[in-house]
PDB file of C-alpha atoms in Angstrom:
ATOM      1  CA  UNK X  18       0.000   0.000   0.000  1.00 84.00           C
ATOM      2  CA  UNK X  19       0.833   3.589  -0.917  1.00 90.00           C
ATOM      3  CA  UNK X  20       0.876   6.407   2.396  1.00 91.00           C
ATOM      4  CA  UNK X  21      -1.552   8.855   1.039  1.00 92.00           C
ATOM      5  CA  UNK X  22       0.720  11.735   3.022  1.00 93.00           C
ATOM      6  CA  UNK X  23       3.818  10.688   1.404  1.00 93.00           C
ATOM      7  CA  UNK X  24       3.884   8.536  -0.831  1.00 91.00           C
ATOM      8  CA  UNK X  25       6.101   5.570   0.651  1.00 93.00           C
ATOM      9  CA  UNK X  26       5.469   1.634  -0.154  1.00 93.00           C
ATOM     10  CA  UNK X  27       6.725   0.555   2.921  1.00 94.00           C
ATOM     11  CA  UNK X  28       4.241   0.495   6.035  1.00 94.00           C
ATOM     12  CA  UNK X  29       2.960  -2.031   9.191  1.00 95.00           C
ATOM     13  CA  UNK X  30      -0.334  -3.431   9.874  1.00 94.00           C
ATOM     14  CA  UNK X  31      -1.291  -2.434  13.000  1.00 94.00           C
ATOM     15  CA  UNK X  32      -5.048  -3.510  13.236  1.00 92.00           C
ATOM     16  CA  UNK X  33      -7.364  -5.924  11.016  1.00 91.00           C
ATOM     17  CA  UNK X  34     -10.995  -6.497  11.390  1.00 88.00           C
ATOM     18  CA  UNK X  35     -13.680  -8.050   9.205  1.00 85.00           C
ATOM     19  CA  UNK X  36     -17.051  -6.925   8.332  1.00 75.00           C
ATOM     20  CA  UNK X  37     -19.808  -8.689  10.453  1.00 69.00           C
ATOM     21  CA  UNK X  38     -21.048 -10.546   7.304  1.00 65.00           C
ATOM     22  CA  UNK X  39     -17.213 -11.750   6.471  1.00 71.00           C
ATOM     23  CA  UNK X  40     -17.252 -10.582   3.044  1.00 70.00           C
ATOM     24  CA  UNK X  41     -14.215  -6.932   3.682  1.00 79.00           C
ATOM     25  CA  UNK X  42     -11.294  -6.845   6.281  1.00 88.00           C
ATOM     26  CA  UNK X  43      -9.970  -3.281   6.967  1.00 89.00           C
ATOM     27  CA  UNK X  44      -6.961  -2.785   8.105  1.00 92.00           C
ATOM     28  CA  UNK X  45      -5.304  -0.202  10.049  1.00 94.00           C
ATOM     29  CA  UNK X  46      -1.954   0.516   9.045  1.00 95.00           C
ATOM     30  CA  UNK X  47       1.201   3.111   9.844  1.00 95.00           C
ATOM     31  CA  UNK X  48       3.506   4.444   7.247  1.00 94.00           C
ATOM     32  CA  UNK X  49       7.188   3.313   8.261  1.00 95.00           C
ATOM     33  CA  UNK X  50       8.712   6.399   6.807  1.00 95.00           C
ATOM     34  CA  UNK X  51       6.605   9.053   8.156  1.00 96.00           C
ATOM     35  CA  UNK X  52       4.311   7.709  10.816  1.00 95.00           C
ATOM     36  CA  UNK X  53       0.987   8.720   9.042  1.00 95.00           C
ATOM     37  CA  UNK X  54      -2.015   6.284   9.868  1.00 95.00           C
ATOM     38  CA  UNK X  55      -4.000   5.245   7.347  1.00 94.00           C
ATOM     39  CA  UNK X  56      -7.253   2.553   6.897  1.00 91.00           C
ATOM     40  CA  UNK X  57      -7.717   0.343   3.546  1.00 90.00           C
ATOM     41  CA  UNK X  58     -10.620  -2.201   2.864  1.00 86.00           C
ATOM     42  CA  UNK X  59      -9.740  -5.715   1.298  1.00 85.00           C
ATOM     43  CA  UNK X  60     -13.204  -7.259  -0.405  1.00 75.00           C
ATOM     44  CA  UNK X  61     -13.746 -10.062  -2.975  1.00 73.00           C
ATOM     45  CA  UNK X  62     -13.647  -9.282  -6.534  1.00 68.00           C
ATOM     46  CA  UNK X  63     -16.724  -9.939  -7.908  1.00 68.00           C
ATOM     47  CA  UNK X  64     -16.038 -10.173 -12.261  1.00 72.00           C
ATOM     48  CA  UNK X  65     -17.789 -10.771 -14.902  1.00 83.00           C
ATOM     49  CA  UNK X  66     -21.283 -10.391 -13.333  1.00 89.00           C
ATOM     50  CA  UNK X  67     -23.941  -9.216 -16.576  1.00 91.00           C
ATOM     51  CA  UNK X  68     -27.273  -7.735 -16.014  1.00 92.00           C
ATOM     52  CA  UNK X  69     -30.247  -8.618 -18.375  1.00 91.00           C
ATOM     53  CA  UNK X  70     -32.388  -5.150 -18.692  1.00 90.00           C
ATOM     54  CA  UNK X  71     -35.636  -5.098 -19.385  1.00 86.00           C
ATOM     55  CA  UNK X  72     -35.313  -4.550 -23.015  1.00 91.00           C
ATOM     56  CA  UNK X  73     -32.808  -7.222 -23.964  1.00 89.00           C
ATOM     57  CA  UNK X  74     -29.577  -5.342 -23.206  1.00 93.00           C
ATOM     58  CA  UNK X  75     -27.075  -6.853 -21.508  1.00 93.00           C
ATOM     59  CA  UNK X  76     -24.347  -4.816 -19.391  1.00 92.00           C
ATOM     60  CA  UNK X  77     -21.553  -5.410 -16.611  1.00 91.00           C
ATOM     61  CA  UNK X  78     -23.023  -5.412 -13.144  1.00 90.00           C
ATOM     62  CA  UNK X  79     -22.232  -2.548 -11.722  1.00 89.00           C
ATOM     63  CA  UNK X  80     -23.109  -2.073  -7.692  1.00 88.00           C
ATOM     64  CA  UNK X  81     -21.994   1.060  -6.921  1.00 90.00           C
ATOM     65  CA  UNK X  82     -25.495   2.161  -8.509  1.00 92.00           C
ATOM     66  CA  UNK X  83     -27.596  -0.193  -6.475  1.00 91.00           C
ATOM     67  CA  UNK X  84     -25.319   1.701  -3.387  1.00 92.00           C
ATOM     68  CA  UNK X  85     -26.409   4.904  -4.792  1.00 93.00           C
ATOM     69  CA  UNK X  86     -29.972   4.316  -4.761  1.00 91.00           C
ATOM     70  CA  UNK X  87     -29.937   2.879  -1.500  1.00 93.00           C
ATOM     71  CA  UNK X  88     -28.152   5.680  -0.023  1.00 93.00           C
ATOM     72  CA  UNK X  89     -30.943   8.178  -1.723  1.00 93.00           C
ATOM     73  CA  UNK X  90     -33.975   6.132  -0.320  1.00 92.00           C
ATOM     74  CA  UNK X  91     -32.152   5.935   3.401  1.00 92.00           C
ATOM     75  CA  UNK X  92     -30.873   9.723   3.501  1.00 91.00           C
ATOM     76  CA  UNK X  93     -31.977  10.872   6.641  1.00 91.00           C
ATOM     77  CA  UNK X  94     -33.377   7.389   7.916  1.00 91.00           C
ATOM     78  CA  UNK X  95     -31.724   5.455  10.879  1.00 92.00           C
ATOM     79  CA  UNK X  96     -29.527   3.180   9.007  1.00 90.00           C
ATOM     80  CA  UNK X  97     -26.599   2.907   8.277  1.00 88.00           C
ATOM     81  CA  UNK X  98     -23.573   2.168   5.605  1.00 87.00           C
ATOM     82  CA  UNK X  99     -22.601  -0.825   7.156  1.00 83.00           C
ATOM     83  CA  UNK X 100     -26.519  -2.054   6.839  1.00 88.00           C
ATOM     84  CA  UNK X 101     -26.583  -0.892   3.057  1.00 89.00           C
ATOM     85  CA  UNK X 102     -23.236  -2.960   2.389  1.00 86.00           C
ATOM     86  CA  UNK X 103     -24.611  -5.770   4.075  1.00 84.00           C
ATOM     87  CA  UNK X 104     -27.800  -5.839   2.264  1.00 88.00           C
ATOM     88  CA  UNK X 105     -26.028  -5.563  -0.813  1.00 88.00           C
ATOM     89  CA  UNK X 106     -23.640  -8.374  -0.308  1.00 85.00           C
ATOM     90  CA  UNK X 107     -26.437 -10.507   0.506  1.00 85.00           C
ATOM     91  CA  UNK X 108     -28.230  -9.772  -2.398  1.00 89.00           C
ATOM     92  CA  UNK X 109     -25.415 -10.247  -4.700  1.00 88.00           C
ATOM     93  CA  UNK X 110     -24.839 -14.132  -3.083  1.00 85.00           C
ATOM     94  CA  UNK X 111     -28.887 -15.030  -3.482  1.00 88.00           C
ATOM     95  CA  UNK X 112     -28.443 -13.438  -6.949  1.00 90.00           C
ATOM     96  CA  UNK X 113     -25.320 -15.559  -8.036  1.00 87.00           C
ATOM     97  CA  UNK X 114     -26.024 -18.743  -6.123  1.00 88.00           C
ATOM     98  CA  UNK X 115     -29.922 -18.585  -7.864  1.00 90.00           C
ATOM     99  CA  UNK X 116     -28.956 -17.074 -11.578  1.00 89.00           C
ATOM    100  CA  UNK X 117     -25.260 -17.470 -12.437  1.00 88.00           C
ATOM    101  CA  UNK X 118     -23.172 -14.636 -13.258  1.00 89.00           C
ATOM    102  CA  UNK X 119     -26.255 -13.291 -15.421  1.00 91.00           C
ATOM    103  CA  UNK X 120     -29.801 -12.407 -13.797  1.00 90.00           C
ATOM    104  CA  UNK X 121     -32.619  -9.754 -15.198  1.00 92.00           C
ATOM    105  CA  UNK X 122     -32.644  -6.608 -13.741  1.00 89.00           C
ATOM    106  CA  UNK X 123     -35.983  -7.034 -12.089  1.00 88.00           C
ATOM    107  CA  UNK X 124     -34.733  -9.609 -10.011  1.00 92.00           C
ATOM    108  CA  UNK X 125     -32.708  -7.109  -8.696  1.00 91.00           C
ATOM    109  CA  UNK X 126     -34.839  -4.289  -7.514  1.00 88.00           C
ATOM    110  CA  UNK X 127     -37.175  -7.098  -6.134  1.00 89.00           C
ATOM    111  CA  UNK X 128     -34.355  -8.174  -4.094  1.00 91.00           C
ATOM    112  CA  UNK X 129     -33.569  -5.218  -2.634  1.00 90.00           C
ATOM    113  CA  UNK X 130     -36.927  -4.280  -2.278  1.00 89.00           C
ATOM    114  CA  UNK X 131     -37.324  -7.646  -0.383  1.00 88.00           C
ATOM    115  CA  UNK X 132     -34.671  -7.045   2.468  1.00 89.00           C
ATOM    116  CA  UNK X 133     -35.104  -2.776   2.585  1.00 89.00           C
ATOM    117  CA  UNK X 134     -39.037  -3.888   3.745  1.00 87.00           C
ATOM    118  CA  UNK X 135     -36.964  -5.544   6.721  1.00 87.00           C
ATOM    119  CA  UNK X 136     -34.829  -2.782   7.690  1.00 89.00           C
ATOM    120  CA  UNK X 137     -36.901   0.363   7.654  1.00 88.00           C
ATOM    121  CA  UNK X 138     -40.506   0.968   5.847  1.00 88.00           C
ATOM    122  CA  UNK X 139     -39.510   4.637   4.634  1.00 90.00           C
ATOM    123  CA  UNK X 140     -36.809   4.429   2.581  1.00 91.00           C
ATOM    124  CA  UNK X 141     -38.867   0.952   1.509  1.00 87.00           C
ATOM    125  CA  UNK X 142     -41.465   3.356   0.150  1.00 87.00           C
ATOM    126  CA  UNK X 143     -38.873   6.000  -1.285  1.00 88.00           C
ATOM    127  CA  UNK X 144     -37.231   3.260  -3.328  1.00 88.00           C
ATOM    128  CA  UNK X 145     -40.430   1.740  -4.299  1.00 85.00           C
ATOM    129  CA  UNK X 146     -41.706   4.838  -5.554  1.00 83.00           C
ATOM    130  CA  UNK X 147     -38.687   5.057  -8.154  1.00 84.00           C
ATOM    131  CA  UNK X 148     -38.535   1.591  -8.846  1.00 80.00           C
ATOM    132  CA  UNK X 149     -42.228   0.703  -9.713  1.00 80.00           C
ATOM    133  CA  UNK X 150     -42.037   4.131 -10.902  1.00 80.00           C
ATOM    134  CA  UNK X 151     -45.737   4.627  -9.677  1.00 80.00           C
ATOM    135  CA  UNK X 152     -48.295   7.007 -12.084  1.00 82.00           C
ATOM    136  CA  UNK X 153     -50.727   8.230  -9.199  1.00 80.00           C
ATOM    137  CA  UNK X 154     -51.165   9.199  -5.530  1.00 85.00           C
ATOM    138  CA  UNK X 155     -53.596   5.644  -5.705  1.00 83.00           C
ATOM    139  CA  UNK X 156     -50.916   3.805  -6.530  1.00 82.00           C
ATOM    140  CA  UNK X 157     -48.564   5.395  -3.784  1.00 75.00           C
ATOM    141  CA  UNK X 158     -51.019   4.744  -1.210  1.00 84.00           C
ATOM    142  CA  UNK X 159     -51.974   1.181  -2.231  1.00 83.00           C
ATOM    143  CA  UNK X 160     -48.364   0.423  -2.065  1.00 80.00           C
ATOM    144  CA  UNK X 161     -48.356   1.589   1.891  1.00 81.00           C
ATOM    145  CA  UNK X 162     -50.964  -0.200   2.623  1.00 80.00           C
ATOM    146  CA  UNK X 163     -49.558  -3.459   1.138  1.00 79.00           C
ATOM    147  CA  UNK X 164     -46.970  -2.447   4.228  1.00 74.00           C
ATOM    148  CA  UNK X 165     -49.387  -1.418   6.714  1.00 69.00           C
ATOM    149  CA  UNK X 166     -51.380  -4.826   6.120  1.00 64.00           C
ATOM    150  CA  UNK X 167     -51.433  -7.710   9.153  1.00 58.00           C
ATOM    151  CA  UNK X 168     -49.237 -10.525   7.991  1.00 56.00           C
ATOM    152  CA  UNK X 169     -51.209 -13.831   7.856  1.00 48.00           C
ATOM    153  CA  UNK X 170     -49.358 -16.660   9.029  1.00 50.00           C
TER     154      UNK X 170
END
């Protein structure tokens, strides 16, 4: 690793620890030249992982936008990063271990609509509202009562 202060190759690990669900390890580490502490995050590589969009098209997987929109539906919400990465991760494993390296894009947002449900009903609604990109104030409202409705065992 590179000290972002100054430059150097050569440094110590001084702390690791890995994510709850196992899948990044940060490390704490000290420049040997200059001292300077620094953090960097080890996670699995996850290549050559397609998406099938609804109109045929076929593109690289890309989560940083599935992050994105996460972070947008949760702004201001009580949860946190760690939550989002962790929801994320899990998705991605149901998604590979179920489809391959290739699954359809509406898999996807169903996924993630799936667990956000779980962790907090707000930003459920805020990212359903994009996602099944809904046409009236009915459909909004139908939507949170779907939530709202006794679970029947």
């Amino acid at each position: 690793m590179r000290c972002p202060k100054c430059g150097s190759e050569l440094d110590k690990v001084i702390d690791s620890r890995a994510s709850k669900d196992g899948s990044t390890i940060r490390r704490r580490r000290e420049c040997l030249d200059c001292s300077h502490r620094f953090s960097t995050t080890e996670q699995i590589l996850r290549e050559n992982l397609y998406v099938t969009k609804r109109d045929g098209r076929r593109e690289d997987f890309d989560k940083a936008k599935i992050i994105y929109s996460l972070r947008r539906a949760c702004q201001k919400r009580p949860v946190d990063a760690e939550q989002i990465n962790m929801l994320v991760e899990d998705m991605i494993d149901s998604l590979e271990s179920e489809y391959g390296m290739e699954f359809p894009s509406s898999v996807i947002g169903e996924k993630v609509l799936a667990n956000l449900k779980a962790i907090d009903p707000i930003a459920y609604i805020r990212f359903a509202s994009v996602y099944k990109d809904f046409k009236n104030l009915d459909e909004f409202l139908d939507e949170i009562g779907d939530l709202n409705a006794p679970k029947l065992l």
